[in-house]
Short mmCIF file of C-alpha atoms in Angstrom, two decimals:
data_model
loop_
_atom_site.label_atom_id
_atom_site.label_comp_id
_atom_site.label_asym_id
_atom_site.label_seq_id
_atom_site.Cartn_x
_atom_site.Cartn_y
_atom_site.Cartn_z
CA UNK A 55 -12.96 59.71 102.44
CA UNK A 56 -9.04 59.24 101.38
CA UNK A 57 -7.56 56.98 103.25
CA UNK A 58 -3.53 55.59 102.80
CA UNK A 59 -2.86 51.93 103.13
CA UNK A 60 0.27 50.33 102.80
CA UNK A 61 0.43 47.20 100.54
CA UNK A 62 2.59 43.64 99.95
CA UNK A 63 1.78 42.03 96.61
CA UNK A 64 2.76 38.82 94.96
CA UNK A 65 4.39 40.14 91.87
CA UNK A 66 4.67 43.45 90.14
CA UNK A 67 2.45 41.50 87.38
CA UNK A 68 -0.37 40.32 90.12
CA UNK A 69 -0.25 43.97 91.07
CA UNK A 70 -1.08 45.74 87.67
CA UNK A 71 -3.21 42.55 86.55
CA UNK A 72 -5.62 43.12 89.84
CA UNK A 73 -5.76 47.17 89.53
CA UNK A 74 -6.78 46.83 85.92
CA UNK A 75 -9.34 43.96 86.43
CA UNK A 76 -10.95 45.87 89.24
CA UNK A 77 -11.12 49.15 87.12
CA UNK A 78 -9.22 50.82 89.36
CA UNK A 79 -6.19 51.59 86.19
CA UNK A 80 -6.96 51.85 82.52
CA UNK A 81 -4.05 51.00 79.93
CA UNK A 82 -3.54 53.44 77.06
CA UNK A 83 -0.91 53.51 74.50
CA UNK A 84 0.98 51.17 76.91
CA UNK A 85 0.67 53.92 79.91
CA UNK A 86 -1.25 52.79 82.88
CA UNK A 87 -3.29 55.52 84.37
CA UNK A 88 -4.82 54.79 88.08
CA UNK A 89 -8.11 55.53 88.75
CA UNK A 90 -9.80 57.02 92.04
CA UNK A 91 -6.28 56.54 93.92
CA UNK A 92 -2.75 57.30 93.56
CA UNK A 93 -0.16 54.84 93.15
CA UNK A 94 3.60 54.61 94.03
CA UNK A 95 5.17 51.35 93.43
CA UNK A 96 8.27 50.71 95.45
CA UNK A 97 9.27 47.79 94.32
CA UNK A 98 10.49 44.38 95.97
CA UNK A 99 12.35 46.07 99.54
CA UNK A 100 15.25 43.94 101.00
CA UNK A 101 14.88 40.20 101.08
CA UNK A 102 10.89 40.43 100.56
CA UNK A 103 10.57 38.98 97.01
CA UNK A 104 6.96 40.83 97.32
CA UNK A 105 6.11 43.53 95.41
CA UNK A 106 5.63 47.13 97.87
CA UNK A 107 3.26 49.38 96.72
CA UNK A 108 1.32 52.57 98.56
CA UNK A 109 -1.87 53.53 98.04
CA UNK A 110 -4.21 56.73 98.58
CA UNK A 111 -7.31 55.59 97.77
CA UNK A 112 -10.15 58.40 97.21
CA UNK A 113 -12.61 55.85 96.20
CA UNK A 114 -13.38 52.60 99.22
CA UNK A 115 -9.59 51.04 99.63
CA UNK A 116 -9.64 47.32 98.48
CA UNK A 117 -7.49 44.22 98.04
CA UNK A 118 -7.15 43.94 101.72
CA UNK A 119 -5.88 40.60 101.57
CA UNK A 120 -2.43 42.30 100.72
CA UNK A 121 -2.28 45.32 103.42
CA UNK A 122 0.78 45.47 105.52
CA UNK A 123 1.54 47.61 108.49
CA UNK A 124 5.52 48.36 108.50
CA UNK A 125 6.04 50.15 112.27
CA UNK A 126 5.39 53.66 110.94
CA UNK A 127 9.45 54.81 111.93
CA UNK A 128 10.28 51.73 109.59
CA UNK A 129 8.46 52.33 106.35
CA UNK A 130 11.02 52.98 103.51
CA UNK A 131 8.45 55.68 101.82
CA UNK A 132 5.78 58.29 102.29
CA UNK A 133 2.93 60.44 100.21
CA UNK A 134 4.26 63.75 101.72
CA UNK A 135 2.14 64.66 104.48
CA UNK A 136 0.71 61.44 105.23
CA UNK A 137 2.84 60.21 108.12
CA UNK A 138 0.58 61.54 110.80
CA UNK A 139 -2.42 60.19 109.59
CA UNK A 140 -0.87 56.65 108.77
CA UNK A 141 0.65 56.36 112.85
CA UNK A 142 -2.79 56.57 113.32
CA UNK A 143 -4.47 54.20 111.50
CA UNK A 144 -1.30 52.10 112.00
CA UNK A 145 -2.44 52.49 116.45
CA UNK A 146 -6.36 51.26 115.45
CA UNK A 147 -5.15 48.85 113.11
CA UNK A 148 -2.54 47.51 115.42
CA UNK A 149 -3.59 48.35 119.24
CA UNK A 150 -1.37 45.87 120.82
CA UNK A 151 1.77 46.91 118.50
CA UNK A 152 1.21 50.30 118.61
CA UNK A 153 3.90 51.30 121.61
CA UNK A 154 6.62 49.95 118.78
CA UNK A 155 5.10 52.78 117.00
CA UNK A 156 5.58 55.46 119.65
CA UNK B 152 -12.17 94.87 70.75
CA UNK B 153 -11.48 94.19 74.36
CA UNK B 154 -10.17 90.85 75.03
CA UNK B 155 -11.01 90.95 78.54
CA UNK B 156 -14.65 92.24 78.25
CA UNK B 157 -15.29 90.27 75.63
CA UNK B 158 -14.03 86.41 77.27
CA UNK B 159 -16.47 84.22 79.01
CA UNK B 160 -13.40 83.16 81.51
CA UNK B 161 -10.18 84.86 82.46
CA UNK B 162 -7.95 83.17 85.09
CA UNK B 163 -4.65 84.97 85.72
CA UNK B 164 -3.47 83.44 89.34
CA UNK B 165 -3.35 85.52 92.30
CA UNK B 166 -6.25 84.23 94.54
CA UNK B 167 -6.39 80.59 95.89
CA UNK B 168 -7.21 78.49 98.81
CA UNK B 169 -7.81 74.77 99.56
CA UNK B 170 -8.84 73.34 96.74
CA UNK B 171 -9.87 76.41 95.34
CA UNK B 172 -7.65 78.68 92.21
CA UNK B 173 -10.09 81.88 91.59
CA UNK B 174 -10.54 83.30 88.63
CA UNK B 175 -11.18 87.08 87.86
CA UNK B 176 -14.17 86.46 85.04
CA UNK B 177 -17.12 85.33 86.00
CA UNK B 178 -17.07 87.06 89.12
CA UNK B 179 -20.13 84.61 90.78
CA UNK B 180 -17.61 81.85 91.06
CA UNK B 181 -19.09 79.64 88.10
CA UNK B 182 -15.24 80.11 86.64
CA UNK B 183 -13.38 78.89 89.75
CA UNK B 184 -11.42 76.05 88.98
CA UNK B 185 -11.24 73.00 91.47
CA UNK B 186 -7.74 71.74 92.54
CA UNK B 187 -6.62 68.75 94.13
CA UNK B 188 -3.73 67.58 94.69
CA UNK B 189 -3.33 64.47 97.68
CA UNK B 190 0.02 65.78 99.48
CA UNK B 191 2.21 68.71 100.55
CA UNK B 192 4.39 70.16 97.92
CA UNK B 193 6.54 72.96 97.70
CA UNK B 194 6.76 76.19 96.01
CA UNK B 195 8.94 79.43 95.30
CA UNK B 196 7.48 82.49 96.82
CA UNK B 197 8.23 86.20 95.48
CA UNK B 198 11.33 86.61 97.34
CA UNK B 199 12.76 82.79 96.22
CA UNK B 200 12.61 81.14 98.99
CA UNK B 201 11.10 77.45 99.16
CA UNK B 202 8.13 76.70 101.09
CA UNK B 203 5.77 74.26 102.23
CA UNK B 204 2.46 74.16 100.76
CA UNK B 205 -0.56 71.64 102.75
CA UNK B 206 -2.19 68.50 100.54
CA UNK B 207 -4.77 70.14 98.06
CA UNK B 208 -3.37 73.57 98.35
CA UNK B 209 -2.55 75.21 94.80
CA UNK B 210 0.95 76.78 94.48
CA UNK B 211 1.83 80.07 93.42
CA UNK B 212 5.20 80.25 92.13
CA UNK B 213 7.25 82.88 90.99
CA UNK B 214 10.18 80.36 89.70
CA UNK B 215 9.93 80.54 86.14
CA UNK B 216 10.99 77.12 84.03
CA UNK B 217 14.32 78.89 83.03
CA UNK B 218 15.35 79.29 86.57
CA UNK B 219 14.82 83.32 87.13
CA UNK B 220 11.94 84.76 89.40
CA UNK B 221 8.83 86.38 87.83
CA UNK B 222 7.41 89.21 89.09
CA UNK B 223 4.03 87.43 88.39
CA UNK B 224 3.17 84.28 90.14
CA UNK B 225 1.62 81.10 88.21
CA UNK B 226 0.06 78.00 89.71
CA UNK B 227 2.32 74.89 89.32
CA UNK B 228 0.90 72.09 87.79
CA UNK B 229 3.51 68.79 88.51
CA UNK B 230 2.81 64.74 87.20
CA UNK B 231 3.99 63.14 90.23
CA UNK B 232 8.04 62.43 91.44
CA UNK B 233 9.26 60.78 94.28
CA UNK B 234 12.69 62.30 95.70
CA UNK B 235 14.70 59.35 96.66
CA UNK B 236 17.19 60.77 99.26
CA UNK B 237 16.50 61.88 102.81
CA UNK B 238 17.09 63.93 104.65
CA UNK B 239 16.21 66.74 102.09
CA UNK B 240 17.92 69.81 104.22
CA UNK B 241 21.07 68.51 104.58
CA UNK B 242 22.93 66.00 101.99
CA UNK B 243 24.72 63.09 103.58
CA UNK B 244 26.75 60.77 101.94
CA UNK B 245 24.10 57.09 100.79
CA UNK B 246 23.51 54.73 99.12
CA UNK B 247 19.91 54.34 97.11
CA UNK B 248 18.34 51.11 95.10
CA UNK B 249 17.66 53.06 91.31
CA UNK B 250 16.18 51.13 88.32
CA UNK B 251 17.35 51.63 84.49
CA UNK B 252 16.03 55.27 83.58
CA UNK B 253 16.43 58.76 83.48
CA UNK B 254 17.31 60.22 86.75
CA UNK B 255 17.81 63.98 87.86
CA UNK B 256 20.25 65.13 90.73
CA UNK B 257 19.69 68.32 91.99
CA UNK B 258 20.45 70.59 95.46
CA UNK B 259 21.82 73.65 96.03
CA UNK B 260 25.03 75.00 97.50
CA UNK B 261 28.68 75.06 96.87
CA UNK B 262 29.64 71.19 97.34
CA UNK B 263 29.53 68.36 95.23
CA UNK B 264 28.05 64.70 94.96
CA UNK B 265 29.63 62.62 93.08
CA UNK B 266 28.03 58.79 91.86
CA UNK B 267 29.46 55.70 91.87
CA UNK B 268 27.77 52.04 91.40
CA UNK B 269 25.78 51.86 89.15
CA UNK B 270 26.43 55.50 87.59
CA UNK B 271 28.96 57.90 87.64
CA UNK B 272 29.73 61.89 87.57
CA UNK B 273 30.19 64.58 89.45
CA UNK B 274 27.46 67.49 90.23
CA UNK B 275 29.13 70.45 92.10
CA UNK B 276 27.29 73.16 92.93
CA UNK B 277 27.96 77.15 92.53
CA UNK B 278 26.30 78.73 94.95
CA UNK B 279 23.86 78.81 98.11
CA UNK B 280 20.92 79.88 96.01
CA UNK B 281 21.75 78.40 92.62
CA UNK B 282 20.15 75.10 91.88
CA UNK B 283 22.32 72.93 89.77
CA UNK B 284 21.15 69.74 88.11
CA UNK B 285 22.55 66.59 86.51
CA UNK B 286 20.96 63.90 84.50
CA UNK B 287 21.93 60.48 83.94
CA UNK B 288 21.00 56.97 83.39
CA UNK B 289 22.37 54.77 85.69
CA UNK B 290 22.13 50.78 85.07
CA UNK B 291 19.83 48.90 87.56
CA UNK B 292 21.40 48.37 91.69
CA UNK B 293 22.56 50.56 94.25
CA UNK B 294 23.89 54.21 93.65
CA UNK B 295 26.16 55.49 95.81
CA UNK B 296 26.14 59.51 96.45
CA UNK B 297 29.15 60.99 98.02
CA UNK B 298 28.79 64.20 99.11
CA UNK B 299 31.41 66.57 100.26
CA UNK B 300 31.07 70.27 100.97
CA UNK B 301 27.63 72.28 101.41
CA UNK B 302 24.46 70.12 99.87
CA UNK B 303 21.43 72.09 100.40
CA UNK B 304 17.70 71.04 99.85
CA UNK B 305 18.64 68.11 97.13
CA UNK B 306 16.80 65.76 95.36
CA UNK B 307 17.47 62.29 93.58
CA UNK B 308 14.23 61.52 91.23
CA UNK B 309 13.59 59.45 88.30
CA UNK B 310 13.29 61.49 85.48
CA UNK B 311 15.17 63.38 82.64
CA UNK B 312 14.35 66.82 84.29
CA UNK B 313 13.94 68.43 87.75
CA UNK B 314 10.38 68.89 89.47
CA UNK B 315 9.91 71.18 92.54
CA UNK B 316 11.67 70.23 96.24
CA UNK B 317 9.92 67.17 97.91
CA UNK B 318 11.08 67.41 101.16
CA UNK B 319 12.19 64.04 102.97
CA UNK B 320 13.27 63.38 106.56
CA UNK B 321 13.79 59.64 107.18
CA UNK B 322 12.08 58.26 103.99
CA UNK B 323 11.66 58.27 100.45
CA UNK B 324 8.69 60.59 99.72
CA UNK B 325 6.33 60.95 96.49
CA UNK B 326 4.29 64.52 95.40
CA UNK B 327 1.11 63.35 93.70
CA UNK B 328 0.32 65.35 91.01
CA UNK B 329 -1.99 68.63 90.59
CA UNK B 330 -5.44 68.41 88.92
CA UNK B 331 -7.20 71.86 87.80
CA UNK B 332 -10.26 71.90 86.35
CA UNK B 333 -14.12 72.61 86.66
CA UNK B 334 -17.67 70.93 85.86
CA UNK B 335 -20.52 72.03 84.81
CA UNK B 336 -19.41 75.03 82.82
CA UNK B 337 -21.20 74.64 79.66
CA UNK B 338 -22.40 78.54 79.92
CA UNK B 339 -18.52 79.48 79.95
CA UNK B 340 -17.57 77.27 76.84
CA UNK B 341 -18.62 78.32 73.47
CA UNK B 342 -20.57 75.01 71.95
CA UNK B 343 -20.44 75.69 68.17
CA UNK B 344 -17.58 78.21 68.30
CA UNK B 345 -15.00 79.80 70.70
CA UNK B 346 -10.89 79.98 71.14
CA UNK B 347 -8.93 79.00 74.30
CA UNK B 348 -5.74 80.53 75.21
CA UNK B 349 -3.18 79.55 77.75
CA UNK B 350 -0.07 81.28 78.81
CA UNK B 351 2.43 79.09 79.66
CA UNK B 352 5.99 78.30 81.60
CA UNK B 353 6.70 75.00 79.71
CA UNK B 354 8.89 72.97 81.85
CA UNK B 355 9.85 70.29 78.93
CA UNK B 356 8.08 66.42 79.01
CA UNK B 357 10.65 64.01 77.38
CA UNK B 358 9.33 60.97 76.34
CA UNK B 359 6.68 60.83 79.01
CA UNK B 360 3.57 59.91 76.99
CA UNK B 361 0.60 62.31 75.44
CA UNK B 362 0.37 65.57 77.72
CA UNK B 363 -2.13 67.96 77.78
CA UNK B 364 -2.22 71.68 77.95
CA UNK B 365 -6.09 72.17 77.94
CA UNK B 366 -9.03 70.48 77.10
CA UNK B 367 -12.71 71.07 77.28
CA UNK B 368 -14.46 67.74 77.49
CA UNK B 369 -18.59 66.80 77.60
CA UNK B 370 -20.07 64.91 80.39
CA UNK B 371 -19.66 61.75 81.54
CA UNK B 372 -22.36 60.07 79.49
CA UNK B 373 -21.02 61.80 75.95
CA UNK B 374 -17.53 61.09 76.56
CA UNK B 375 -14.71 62.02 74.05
CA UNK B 376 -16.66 64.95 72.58
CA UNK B 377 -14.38 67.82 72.93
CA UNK B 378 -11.17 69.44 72.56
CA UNK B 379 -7.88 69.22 73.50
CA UNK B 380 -4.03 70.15 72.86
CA UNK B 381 -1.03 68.54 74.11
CA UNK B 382 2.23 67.06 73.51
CA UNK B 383 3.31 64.25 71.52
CA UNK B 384 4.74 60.83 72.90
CA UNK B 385 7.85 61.93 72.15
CA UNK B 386 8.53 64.72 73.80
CA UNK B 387 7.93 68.78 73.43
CA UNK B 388 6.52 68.53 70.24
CA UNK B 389 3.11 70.19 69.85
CA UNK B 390 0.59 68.31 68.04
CA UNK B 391 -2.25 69.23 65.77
CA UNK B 392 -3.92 67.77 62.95
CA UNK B 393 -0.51 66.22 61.73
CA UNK B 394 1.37 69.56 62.45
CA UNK B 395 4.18 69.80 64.57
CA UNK B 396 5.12 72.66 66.55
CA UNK B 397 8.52 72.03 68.97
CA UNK B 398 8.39 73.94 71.62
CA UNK B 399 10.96 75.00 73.95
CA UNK B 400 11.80 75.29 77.72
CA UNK B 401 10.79 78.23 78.59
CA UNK B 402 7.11 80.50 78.29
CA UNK B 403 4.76 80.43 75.25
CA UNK B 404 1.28 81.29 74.35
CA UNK B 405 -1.05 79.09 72.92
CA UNK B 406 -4.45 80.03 71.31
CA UNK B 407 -6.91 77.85 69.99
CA UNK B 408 -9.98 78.45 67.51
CA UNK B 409 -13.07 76.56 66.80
CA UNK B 410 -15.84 76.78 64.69
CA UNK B 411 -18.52 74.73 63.52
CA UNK B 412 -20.22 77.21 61.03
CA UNK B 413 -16.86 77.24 58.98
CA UNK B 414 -15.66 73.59 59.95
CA UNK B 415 -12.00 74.32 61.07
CA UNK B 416 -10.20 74.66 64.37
CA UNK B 417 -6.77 76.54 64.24
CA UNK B 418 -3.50 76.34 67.00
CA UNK B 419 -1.79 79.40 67.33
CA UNK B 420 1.66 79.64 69.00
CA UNK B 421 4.08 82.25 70.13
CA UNK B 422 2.73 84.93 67.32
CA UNK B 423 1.97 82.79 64.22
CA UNK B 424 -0.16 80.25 62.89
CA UNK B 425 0.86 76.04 63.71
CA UNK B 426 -1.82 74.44 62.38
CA UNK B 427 -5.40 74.01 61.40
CA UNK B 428 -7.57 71.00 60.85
CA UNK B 429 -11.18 70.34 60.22
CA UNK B 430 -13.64 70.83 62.74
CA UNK B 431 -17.14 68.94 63.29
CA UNK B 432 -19.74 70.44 65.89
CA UNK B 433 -19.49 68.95 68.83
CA UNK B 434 -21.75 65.69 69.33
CA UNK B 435 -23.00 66.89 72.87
CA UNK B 436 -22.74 69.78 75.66
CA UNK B 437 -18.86 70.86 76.52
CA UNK B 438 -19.14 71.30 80.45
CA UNK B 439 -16.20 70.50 81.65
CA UNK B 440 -12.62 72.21 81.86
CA UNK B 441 -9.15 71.57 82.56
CA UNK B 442 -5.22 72.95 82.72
CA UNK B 443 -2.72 71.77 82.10
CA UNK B 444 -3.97 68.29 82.18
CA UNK B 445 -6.52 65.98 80.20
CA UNK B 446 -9.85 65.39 81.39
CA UNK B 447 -10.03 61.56 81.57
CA UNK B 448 -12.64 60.61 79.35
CA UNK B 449 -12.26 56.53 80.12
CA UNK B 450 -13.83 56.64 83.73
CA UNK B 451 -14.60 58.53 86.52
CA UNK B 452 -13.30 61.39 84.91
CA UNK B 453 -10.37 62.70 87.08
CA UNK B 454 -8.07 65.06 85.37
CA UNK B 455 -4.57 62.66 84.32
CA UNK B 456 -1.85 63.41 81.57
CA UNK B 457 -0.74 66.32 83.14
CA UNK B 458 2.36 68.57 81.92
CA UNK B 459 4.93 69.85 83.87
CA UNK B 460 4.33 73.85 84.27
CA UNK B 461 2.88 77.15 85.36
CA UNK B 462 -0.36 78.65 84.18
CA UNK B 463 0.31 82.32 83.47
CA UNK B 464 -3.11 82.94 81.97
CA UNK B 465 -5.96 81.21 81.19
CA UNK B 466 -8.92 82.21 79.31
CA UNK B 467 -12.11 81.02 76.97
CA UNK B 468 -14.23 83.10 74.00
CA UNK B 469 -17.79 82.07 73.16
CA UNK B 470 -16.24 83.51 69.78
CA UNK B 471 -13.38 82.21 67.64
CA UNK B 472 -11.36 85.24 67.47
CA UNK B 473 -9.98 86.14 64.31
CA UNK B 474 -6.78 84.64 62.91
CA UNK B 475 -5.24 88.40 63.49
CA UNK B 476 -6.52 88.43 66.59
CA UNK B 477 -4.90 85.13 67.49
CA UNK B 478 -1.56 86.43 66.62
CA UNK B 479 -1.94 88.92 68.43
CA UNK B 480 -2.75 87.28 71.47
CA UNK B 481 -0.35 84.45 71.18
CA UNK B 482 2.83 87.22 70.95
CA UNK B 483 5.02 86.46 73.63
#
């Protein structure tokens, strides 16, 4: 099952370093293709030095460590069609937050 | 000879549903092509106006690369884009955080953004149904985008071309990209000879990497046996066996002969001969197909290097037609 999870890493580097080590991207001719999820990279947002990056995974999401929940009416980006279904696993995720959502 | 009695597969677009494109040969549904494609998009219906279309829904769209409508519809095949100004409907004057490439301003109407920051120009637009576009490298920081006048459905994306309206409200929002293909058609591909043609609205890659027009591809566990023709890493140019074809914005046809019994494969474009280039039999069973994108033969096999376009026509022979035959097939 796809599922969309919203994501905070160290660096840009850490980021490409841990999709391709955990075979989730392959690098050819210098072009990094993702594998069983789609990828936009939004870059460091504000003050955050971390790197933003969301995430559609069709294969078992990973690299939880690094999931962050922006209040859905705050996130800076979307996969069109996908705000619905993150508010709601941004309410199970975050039950005693989730009025800020609302 | 019949060219439509005598193909294994014909897929002209008129029939789809989710995750579905139909084609009209074989009629038991061994020739229906999957699609996916993980969020809403939009398209250009027959009487040009934009539309929504749901996550893993194929378009039909009658705009044609050149900006006219078709009478015809073809399903859009897009990499992904990310349009980085909201809302989409209705342009207001902002300020977005760009990076050091290619980026394409479009909208419709009859007002005018102009840039300043990091970039600067003027796009003004010429009418309420006319798209107008403007690309231009900005250096990296903040872009400001005044807009005065009527700015209709517009669209800020990194790139050195236009892609279809991604609709934004109060974010940034990304279209992932189409995939069309099938598995498990080995009885549809020929496996010691056969030609592939593909009728095609070319919508111009610049310097985006290797992109794929077709390719028929063996099974996971006899990977990188198989065909395939694409663009170069440098843009439009059409590749084969060392010859280059460069194509234009705009429709062509593209045939493609194999043949193990002679040893040579031949590209056929727009009416004449390209290229040719030695051919070995394949090394396992061909099962697989896909449009307008590659067939991924490094993992899990997903369907990546896609070009920006519209399938007009697809179609495979268990034959490889003869060169005559090509040309007469490939005439635009």
């Amino acid at each position: 099952m796809t599922s969309y999870r919203k994501y905070a890493w160290p660096s840009e580097g850490q980021f490409i370093t841990d999709m391709l080590s955990a075979g989730f991207a392959t690098m050819e001719e210098g072009e990094v293709t993702f594998v069983d999820c789609y990828v936009h990279q939004i870059g460091i947002v504000g003050s955050d030095p971390r790197w933003a990056v969301d995430i559609i995974w069709v294969a078992p999401s990973d690299f939880q460590q690094y999931v962050v929940w922006p209040v859905p009416n705050s996130a800076v980006h979307w996969f069109g069609g996908w705000e619905g279904q993150y508010q709601i696993d941004y309410c199970e995720a975050n039950p005693t937050l989730c009025n800020e959502a609302e | 000879m019949s060219y439509y009695d005598d193909a294994s597969l014909v897929l002209i677009p008129s029939g789809v549903k989710a995750a579905k494109v139909y084609s009209q040969k074989p009629t038991n549904g061994t020739g229906d092509f999957t699609f996916a494609r993980a969020s809403t998009a939009t398209r250009t219906n027959a009487s040009g106006a934009i539309e929504s279309v749901a996550s893993n829904v194929p378009r039909l769209d009658y705009m044609t690369a050149t900006g006219t409508l078709a009478t015809c519809p073809m399903f859009e095949v897009e990499q992904q884009r990310t349009n980085l100004v909201f809302p989409s409907d209705v342009a207001t004057t902002q300020t977005r955080t760009v990076t050091a490439t290619a980026h394409t301003l479009t909208f419709y109407g009859t007002g005018s953004v102009t840039l300043s920051g990091v970039a600067t120009g003027t796009l003004t637009g010429t009418g309420a149904n006319d798209r107008v576009a403007l690309t231009f490298t900005p250096t990296a920081g903040s872009l400001v985008l005044t807009v005065s006048g009527t700015v209709t459905n517009w669209q800020l994306e990194a790139g050195s071309f236009s892609s279809t309206l991604i609709e934004t409200t109060t974010a940034t929002v990304t279209r992932l990209l189409d995939s069309v293909s099938i598995s498990g058609a080995s009885a549809l591909i020929g496996q010691t000879e056969g030609t592939i043609f593909l009728d095609v609205d070319f919508r111009v890659v610049s310097s985006g990497g290797i992109r794929v027009f077709f390719n028929l591809e063996g099974s996971v566990a006899n990977q990188f046996t198989g065909i395939a023709v694409g663009t170069t890493n440098n843009g439009n140019n059409i590749q084969y066996a060392g010859t280059i074809y460069n194509l234009t914005q705009g429709r062509h046809k593209i045939v493609c002969t194999y043949n193990s019994a002679t040893n040579v494969s031949k590209l056929f474009v727009d009416g004449a001969q390209r290229g040719a280039s030695t051919f070995a039999a394949f090394a396992s069973t061909i099962d697989r197909i896909s449009i307008l994108g590659r067939v991924n033969p490094f993992n899990s096999f997903q369907v990546d290097r896609q070009q920006f376009g519209g399938c007009n026509q697809f179609a495979l022979w268990k034959t490889a037609l003869s060169d005559a035959e090509c040309i007469q097939l490939s005439t635009l």
